[in-house]
CSV table of C-alpha atoms in Angstrom, one decimal:
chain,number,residue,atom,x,y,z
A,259,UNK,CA,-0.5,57.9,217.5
A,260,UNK,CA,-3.7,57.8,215.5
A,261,UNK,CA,-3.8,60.2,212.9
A,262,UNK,CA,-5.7,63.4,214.5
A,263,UNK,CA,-6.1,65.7,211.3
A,264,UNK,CA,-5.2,69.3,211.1
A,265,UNK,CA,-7.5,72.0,211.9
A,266,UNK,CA,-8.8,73.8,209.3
A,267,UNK,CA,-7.7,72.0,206.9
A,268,UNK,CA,-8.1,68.3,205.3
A,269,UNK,CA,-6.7,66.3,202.9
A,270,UNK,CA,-9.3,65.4,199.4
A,271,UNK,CA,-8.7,64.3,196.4
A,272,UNK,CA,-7.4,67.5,193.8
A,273,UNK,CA,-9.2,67.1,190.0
A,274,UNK,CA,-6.3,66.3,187.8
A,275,UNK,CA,-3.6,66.4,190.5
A,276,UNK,CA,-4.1,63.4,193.1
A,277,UNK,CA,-4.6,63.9,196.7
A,278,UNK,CA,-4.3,67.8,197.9
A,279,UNK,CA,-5.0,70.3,201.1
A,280,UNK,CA,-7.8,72.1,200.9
A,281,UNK,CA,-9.0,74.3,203.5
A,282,UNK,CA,-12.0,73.7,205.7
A,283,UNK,CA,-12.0,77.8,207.5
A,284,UNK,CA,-11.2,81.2,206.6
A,285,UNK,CA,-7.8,82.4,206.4
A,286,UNK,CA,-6.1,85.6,206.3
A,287,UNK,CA,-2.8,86.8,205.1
A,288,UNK,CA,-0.4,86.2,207.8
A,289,UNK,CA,-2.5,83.3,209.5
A,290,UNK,CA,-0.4,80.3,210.4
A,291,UNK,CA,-2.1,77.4,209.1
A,292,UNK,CA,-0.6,74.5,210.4
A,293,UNK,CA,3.2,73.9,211.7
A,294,UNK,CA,4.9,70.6,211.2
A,295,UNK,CA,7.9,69.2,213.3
A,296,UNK,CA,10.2,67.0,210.7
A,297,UNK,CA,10.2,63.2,210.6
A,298,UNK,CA,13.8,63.6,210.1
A,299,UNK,CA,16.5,66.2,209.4
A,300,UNK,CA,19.7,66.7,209.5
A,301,UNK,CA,22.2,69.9,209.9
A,302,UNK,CA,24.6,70.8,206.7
A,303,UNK,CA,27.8,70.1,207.5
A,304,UNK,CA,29.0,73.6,206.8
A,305,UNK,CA,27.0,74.8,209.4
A,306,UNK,CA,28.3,72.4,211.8
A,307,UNK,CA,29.5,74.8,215.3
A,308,UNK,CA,27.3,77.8,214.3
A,309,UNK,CA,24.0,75.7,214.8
A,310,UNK,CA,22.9,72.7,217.6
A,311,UNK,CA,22.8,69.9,215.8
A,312,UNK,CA,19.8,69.1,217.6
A,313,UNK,CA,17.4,72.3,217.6
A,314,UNK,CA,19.3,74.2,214.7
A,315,UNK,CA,19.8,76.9,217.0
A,316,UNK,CA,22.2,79.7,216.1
A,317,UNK,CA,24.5,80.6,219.0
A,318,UNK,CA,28.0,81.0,220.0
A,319,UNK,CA,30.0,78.8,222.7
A,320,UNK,CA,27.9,75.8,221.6
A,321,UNK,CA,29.3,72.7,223.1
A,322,UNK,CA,30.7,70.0,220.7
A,323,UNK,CA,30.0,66.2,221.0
A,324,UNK,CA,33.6,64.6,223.3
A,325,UNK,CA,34.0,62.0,221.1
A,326,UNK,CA,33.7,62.6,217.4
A,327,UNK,CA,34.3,66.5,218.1
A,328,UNK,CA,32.2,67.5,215.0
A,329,UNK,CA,28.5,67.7,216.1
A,330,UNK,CA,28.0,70.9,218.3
A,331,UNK,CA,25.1,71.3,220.8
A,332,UNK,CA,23.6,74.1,223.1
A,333,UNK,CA,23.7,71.8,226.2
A,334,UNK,CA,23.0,68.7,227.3
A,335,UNK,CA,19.8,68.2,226.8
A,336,UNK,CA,19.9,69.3,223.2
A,337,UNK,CA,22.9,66.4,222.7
A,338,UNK,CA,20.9,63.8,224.7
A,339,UNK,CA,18.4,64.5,222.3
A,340,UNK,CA,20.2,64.1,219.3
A,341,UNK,CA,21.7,61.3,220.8
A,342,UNK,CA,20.1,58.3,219.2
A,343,UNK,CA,20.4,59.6,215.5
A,344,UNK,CA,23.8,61.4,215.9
A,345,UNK,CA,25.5,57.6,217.4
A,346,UNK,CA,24.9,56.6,213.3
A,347,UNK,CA,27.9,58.9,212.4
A,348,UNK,CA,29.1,59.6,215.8
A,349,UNK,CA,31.7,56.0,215.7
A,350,UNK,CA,31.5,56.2,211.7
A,351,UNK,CA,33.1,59.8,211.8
A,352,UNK,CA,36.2,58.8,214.2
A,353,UNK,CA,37.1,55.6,212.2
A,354,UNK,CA,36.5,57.3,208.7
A,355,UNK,CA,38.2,60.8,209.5
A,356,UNK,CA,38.5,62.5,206.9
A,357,UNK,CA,37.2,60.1,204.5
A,358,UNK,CA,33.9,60.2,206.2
A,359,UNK,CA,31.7,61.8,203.0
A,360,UNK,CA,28.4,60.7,202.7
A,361,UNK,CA,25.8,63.5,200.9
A,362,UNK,CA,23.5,65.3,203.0
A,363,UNK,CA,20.6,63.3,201.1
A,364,UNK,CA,22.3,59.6,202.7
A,365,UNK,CA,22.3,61.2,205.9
A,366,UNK,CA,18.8,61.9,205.8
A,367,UNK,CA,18.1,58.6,204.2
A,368,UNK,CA,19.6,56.9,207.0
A,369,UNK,CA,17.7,58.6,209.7
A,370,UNK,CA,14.6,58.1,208.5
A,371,UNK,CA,15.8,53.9,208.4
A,372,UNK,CA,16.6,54.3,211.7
A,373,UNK,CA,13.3,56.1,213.0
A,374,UNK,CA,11.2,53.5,210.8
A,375,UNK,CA,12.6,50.8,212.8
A,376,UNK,CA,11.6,52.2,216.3
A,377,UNK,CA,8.3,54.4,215.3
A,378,UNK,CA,5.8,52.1,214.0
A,379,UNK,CA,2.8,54.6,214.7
A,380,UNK,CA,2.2,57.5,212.6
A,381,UNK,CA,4.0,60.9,214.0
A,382,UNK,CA,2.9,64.0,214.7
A,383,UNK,CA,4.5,65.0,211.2
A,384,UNK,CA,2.3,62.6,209.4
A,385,UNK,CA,-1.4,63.8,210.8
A,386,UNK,CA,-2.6,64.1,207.2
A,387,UNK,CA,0.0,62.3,205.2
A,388,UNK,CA,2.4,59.4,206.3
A,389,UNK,CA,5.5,59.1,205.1
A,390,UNK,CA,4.8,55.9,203.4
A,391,UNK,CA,2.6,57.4,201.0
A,392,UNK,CA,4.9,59.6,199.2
A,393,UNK,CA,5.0,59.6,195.4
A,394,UNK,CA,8.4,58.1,194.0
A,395,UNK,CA,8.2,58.0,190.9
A,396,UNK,CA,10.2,55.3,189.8
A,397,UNK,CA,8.4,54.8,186.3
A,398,UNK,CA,9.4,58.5,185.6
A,399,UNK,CA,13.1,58.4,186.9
A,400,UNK,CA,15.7,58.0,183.8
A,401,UNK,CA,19.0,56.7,183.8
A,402,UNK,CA,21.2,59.4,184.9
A,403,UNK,CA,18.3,59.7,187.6
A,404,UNK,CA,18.5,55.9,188.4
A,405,UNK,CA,22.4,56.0,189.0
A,406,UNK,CA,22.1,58.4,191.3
A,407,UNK,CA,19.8,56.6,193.3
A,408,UNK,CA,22.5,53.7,193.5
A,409,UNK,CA,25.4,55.4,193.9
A,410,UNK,CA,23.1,57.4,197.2
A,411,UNK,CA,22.5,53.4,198.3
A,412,UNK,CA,25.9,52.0,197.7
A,413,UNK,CA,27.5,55.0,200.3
A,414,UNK,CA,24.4,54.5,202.7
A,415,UNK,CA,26.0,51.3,203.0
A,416,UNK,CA,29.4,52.2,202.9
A,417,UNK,CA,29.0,54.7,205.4
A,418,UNK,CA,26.5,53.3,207.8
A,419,UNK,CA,26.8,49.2,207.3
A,420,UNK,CA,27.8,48.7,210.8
A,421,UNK,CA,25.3,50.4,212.5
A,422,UNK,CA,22.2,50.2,210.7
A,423,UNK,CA,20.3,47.4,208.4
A,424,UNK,CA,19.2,48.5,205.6
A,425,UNK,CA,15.9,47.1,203.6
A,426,UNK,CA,16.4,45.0,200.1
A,427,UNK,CA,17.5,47.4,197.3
A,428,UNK,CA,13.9,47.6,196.0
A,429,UNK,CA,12.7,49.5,199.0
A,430,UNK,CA,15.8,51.7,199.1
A,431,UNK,CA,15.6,52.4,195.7
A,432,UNK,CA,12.1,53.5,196.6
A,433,UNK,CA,12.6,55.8,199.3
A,434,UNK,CA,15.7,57.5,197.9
A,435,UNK,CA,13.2,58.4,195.1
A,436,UNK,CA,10.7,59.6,197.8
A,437,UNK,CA,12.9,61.7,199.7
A,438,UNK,CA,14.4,63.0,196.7
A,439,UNK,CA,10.6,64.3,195.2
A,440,UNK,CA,9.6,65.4,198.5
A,441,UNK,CA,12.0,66.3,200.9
A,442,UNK,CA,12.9,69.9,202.1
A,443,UNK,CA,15.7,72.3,202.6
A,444,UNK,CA,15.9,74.4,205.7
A,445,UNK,CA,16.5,77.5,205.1
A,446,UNK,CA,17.0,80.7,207.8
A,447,UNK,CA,16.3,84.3,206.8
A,448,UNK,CA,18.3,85.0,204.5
A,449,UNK,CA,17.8,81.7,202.5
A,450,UNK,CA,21.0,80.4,203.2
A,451,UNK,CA,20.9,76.3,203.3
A,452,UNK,CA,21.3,74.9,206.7
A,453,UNK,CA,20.1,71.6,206.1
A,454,UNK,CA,17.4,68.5,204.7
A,455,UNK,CA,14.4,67.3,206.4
A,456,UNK,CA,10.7,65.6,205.4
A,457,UNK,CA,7.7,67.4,206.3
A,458,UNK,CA,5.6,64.8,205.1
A,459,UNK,CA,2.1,66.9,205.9
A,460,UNK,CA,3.8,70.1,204.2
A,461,UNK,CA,4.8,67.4,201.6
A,462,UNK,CA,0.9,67.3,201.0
A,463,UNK,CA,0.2,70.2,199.4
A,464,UNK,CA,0.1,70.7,195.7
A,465,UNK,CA,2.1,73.2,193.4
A,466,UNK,CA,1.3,76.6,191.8
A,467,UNK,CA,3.3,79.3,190.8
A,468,UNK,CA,0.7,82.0,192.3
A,469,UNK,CA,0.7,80.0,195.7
A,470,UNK,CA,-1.3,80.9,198.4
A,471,UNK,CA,1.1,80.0,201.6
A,472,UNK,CA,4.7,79.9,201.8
A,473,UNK,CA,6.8,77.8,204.3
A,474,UNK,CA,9.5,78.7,206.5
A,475,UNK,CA,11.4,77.6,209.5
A,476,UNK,CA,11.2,77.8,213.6
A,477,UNK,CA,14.3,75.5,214.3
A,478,UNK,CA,13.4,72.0,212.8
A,479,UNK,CA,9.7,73.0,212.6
A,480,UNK,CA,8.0,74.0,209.4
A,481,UNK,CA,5.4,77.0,209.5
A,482,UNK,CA,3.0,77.2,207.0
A,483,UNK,CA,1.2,80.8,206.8
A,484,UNK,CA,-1.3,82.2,204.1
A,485,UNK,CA,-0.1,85.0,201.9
A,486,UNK,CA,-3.3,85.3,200.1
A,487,UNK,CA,-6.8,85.3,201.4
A,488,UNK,CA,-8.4,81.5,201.9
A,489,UNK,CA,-11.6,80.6,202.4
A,490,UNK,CA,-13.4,77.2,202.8
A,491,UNK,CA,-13.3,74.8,200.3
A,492,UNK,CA,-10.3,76.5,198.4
A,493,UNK,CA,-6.9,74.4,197.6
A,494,UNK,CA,-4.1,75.3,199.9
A,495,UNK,CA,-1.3,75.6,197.2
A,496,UNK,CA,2.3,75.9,197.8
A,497,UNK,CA,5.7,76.6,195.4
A,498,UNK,CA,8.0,74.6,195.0
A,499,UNK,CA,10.6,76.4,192.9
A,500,UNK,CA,11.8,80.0,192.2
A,501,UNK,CA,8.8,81.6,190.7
A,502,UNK,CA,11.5,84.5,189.2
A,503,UNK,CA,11.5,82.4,185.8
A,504,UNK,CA,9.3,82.6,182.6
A,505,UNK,CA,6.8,79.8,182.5
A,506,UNK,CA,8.7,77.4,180.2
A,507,UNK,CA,11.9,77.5,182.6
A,508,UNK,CA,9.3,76.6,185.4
A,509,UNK,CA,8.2,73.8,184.3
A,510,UNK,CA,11.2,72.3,183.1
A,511,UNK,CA,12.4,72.2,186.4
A,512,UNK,CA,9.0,71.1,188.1
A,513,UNK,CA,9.4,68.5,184.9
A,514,UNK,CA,13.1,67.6,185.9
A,515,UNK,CA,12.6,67.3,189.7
A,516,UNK,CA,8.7,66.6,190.5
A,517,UNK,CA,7.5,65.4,186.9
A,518,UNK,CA,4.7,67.2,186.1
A,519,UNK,CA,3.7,70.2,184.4
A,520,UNK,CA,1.7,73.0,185.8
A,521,UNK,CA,-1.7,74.2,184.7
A,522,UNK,CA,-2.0,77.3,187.2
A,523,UNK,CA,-3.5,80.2,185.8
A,524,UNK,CA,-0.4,82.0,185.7
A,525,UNK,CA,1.5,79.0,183.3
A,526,UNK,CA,-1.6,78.3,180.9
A,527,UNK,CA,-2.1,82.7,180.3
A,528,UNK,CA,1.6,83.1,180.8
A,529,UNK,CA,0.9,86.5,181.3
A,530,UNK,CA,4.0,87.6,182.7
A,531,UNK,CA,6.3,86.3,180.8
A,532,UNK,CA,7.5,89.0,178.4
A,533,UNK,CA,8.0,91.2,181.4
A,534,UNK,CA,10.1,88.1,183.7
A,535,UNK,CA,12.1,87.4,180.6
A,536,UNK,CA,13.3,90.6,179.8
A,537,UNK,CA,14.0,91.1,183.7
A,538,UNK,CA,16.4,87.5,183.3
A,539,UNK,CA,17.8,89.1,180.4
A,540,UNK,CA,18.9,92.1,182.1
A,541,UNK,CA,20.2,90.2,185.4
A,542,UNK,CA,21.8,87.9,183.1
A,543,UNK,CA,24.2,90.4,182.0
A,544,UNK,CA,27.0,89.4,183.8
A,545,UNK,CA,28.0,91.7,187.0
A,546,UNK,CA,31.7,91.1,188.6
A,547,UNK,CA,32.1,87.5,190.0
A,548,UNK,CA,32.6,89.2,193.6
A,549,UNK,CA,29.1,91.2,193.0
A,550,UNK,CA,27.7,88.0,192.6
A,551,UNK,CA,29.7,85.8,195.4
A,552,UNK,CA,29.0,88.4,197.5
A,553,UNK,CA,25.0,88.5,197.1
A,554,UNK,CA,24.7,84.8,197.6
A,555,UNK,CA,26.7,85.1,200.6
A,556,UNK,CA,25.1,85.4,204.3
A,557,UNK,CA,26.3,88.7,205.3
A,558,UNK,CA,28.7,87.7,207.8
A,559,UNK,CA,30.8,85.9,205.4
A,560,UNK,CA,31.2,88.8,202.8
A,561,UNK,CA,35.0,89.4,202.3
A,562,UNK,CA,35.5,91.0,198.9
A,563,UNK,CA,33.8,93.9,196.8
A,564,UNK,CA,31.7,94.9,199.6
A,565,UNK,CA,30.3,98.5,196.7
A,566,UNK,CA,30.2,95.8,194.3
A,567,UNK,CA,27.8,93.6,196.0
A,568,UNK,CA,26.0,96.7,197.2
A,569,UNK,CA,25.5,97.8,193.6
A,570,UNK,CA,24.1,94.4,192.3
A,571,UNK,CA,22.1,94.2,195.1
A,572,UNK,CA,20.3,97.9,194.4
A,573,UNK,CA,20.0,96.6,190.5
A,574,UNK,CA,18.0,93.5,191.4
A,575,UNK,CA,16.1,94.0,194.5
A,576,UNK,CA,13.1,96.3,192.9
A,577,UNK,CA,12.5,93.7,189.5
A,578,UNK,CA,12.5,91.3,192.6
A,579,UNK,CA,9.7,93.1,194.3
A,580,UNK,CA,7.8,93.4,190.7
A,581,UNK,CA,8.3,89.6,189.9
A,582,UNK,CA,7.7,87.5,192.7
A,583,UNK,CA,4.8,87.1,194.2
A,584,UNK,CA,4.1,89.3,197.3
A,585,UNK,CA,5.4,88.6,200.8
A,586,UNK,CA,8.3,86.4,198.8
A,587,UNK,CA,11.2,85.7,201.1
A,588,UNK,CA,13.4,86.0,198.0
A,589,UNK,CA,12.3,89.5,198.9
A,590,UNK,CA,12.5,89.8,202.0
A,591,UNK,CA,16.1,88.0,202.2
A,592,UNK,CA,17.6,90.4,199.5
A,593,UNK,CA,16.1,93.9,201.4
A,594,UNK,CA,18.0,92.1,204.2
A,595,UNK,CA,21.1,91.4,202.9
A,596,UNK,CA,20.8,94.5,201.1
A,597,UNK,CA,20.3,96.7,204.3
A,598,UNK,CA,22.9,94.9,206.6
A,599,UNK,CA,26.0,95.7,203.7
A,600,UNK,CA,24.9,98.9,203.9
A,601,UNK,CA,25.1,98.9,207.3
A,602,UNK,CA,28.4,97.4,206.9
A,603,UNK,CA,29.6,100.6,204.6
A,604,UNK,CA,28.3,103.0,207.0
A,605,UNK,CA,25.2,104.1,205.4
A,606,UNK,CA,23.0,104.0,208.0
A,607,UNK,CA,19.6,105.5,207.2
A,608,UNK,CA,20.0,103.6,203.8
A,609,UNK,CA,20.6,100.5,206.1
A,610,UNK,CA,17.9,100.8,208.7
A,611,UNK,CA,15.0,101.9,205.3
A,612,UNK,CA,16.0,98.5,203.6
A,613,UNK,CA,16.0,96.5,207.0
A,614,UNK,CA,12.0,97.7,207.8
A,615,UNK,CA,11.0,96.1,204.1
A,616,UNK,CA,12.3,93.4,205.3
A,617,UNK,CA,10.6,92.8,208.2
A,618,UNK,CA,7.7,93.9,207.0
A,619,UNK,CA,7.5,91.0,204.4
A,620,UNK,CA,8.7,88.7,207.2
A,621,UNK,CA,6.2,89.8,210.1
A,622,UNK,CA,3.7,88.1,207.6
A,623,UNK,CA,5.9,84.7,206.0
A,624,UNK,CA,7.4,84.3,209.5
A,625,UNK,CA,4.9,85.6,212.0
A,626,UNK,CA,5.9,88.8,214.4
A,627,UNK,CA,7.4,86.5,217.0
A,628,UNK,CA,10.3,84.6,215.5
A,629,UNK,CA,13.3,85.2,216.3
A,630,UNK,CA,14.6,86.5,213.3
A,631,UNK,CA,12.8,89.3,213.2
A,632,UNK,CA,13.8,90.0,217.3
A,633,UNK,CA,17.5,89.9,215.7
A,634,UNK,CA,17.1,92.4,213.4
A,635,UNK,CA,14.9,94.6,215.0
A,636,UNK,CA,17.9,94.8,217.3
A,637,UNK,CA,20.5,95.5,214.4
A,638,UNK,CA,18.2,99.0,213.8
A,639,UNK,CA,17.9,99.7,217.4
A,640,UNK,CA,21.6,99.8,217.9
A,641,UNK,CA,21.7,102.2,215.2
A,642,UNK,CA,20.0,104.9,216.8
């Protein structure tokens, strides 16, 4: 296809950052700016029969593939269209068994090789940004970095040698590097990972750690919304890390994983630092191992010290609301988790208070009509 733009937005070249989104209309807080369908993606094996492979919808009674009996799928149509990327492991997976082990990043890696040979035009996930453009960079990369990358190649090759063929080395080198600086995890609502993709559009926009949209996820389709007002001419800036740390842990890990520093307003007056450090320093004091296994749990799969996790939760969740920016889905996710154990323990009105602050974060970083927010309004329903 040729590349159409998005509207109300464009791509321009961002002083002392490269190449940046900037928008060309007004936004509001809530707005979605642009969605994105991913290039590629692929579902996290642990989530494989509680989500289609395909659409990364959550249902029971999903059907699973009849030969490798490992990919699941809503119907037919959803494994039809999965088809031509699921037949790379499909045969590998039956002759491997349970040998078959490649990381979720050679997965990926080898999807994209396969849609590269087939898609020569640019998609509709590359209207401001192709694929081919993304940063890798190799002159940045050191050695523990660099061995990665080949031990990634060496099991693409292992794993998917007799189904796919693979570029030189140089040009896999390469795009591990680029899927490993700009690829995505899925996430659903209560940030728990479900699997990788490349958005390369959402790829596009620059960092700062007081952003002005936030990205979720509508199945394989990323959803960019503003959570601050935007007018004409302004950057479009996204984050890329947990903004819970003081500005020195910040940008060692934008350092570590994107190699740059950030010069945001919020890094260069580091203004709240004294406050987010003493807030680590309290939530650093360690709680019970269940408290915290439990709280990093989806909700479902909480088997231990349910009063435990309930108390951790009720110690974190308001220098959460304080320290992250607003409408944060770090937030929103632990409101959720929050209100669904005490839901769990019987406390109802407790339950149903902590479930509303979370949709209310969510109606805006989500939008009022996904279907996580349809879920839970129906968890407080049933509990009238």
């Amino acid at each position: 296809m040729k590349s159409e733009g998005i509207e109300g937005c464009e791509r321009f070249l961002s002083p002392g950052k490269g190449r940046g989104m900037r928008a060309t209309k007004h936004f509001k807080v809530g707005d979605l700016i642009f969605a994105c369908p991913a290039y590629s993606y692929v579902l996290t094996v642990n989530e494989r029969g509680g989500h289609c492979e395909f659409c990364f919808t959550r249902r029971e009674a999903l059907s699973k593939c009849g030969k490798c009996k490992q990919a699941y799928y809503c119907n037919v149509e959803c494994q039809k269209g999965d088809w031509p990327m699921h037949k790379l492991e499909c045969s590998a997976m039956c002759s491997y068994g349970e040998n078959w082990c490649p990381s979720e990043t050679v997965r990926l890696v080898a999807r994209i090789i396969l849609k590269q040979k087939f898609q020569s035009e640019r998609t509709q996930s590359e209207r401001l940004l192709a694929l081919k453009e993304f940063e890798a960079h190799l002159d940045k990369m050191d050695n523990e970095k660099n061995e990665m990358n080949q031990t990634d190649i060496a099991a693409l090759r292992h794993f998917y040698s007799r189904h796919l063929d693979f570029p030189d080395n140089a040009a896999l080198t390469e795009l591990f590097a680029q899927v490993n600086c700009n690829g995505f995890t899925i996430e659903d609502e209560e940030l728990s990972h479900l699997g990788s993709a490349v958005f390369p559009d959402v790829a596009l926009m620059n960092h700062s750690c007081s952003p002005n949209v936030i990205v979720t996820y509508k199945g394989t389709v990323a959803e960019v919304r503003a959570v601050q007002e935007i007018s004409p001419g302004e950057e479009i800036f996204n984050s890329y890390i947990d903004l819970l740390y003081p500005t020195e842990d910040r940008n060692e890990r934008l350092r570590d994983s994107y190699f740059f520093t950030c010069d945001c307003k919020e890094c260069t007056t580091k203004s709240k630092d004294k406050a987010k450090m003493e807030i680590c320093r309290k939530l650093s004091t360690p709680p019970e191992p269940e408290e915290i296994r439990e709280m990093h749990l989806p909700v479902n799969c909480w088997r231990f010290d349910w009063d435990g996790a309930m108390k951790y939760g009720e110690k974190i969740v308001q220098p959460y609301s304080v320290h992250y920016p607003p409408y944060s889905l770090n937030v929103a996710s632990m409101y959720l988790k929050l209100g669904r154990l005490y839901l769990g323990l019987e406390k109802k009105a407790e339950g149903v208070k902590a479930l509303k602050k979370a949709v209310s974060i969510m109606n805006v970083v989500f939008g009022k009509d996904h279907h996580y927010i349809a879920e839970i309004k129906k968890e407080m329903e049933e509990q009238k």
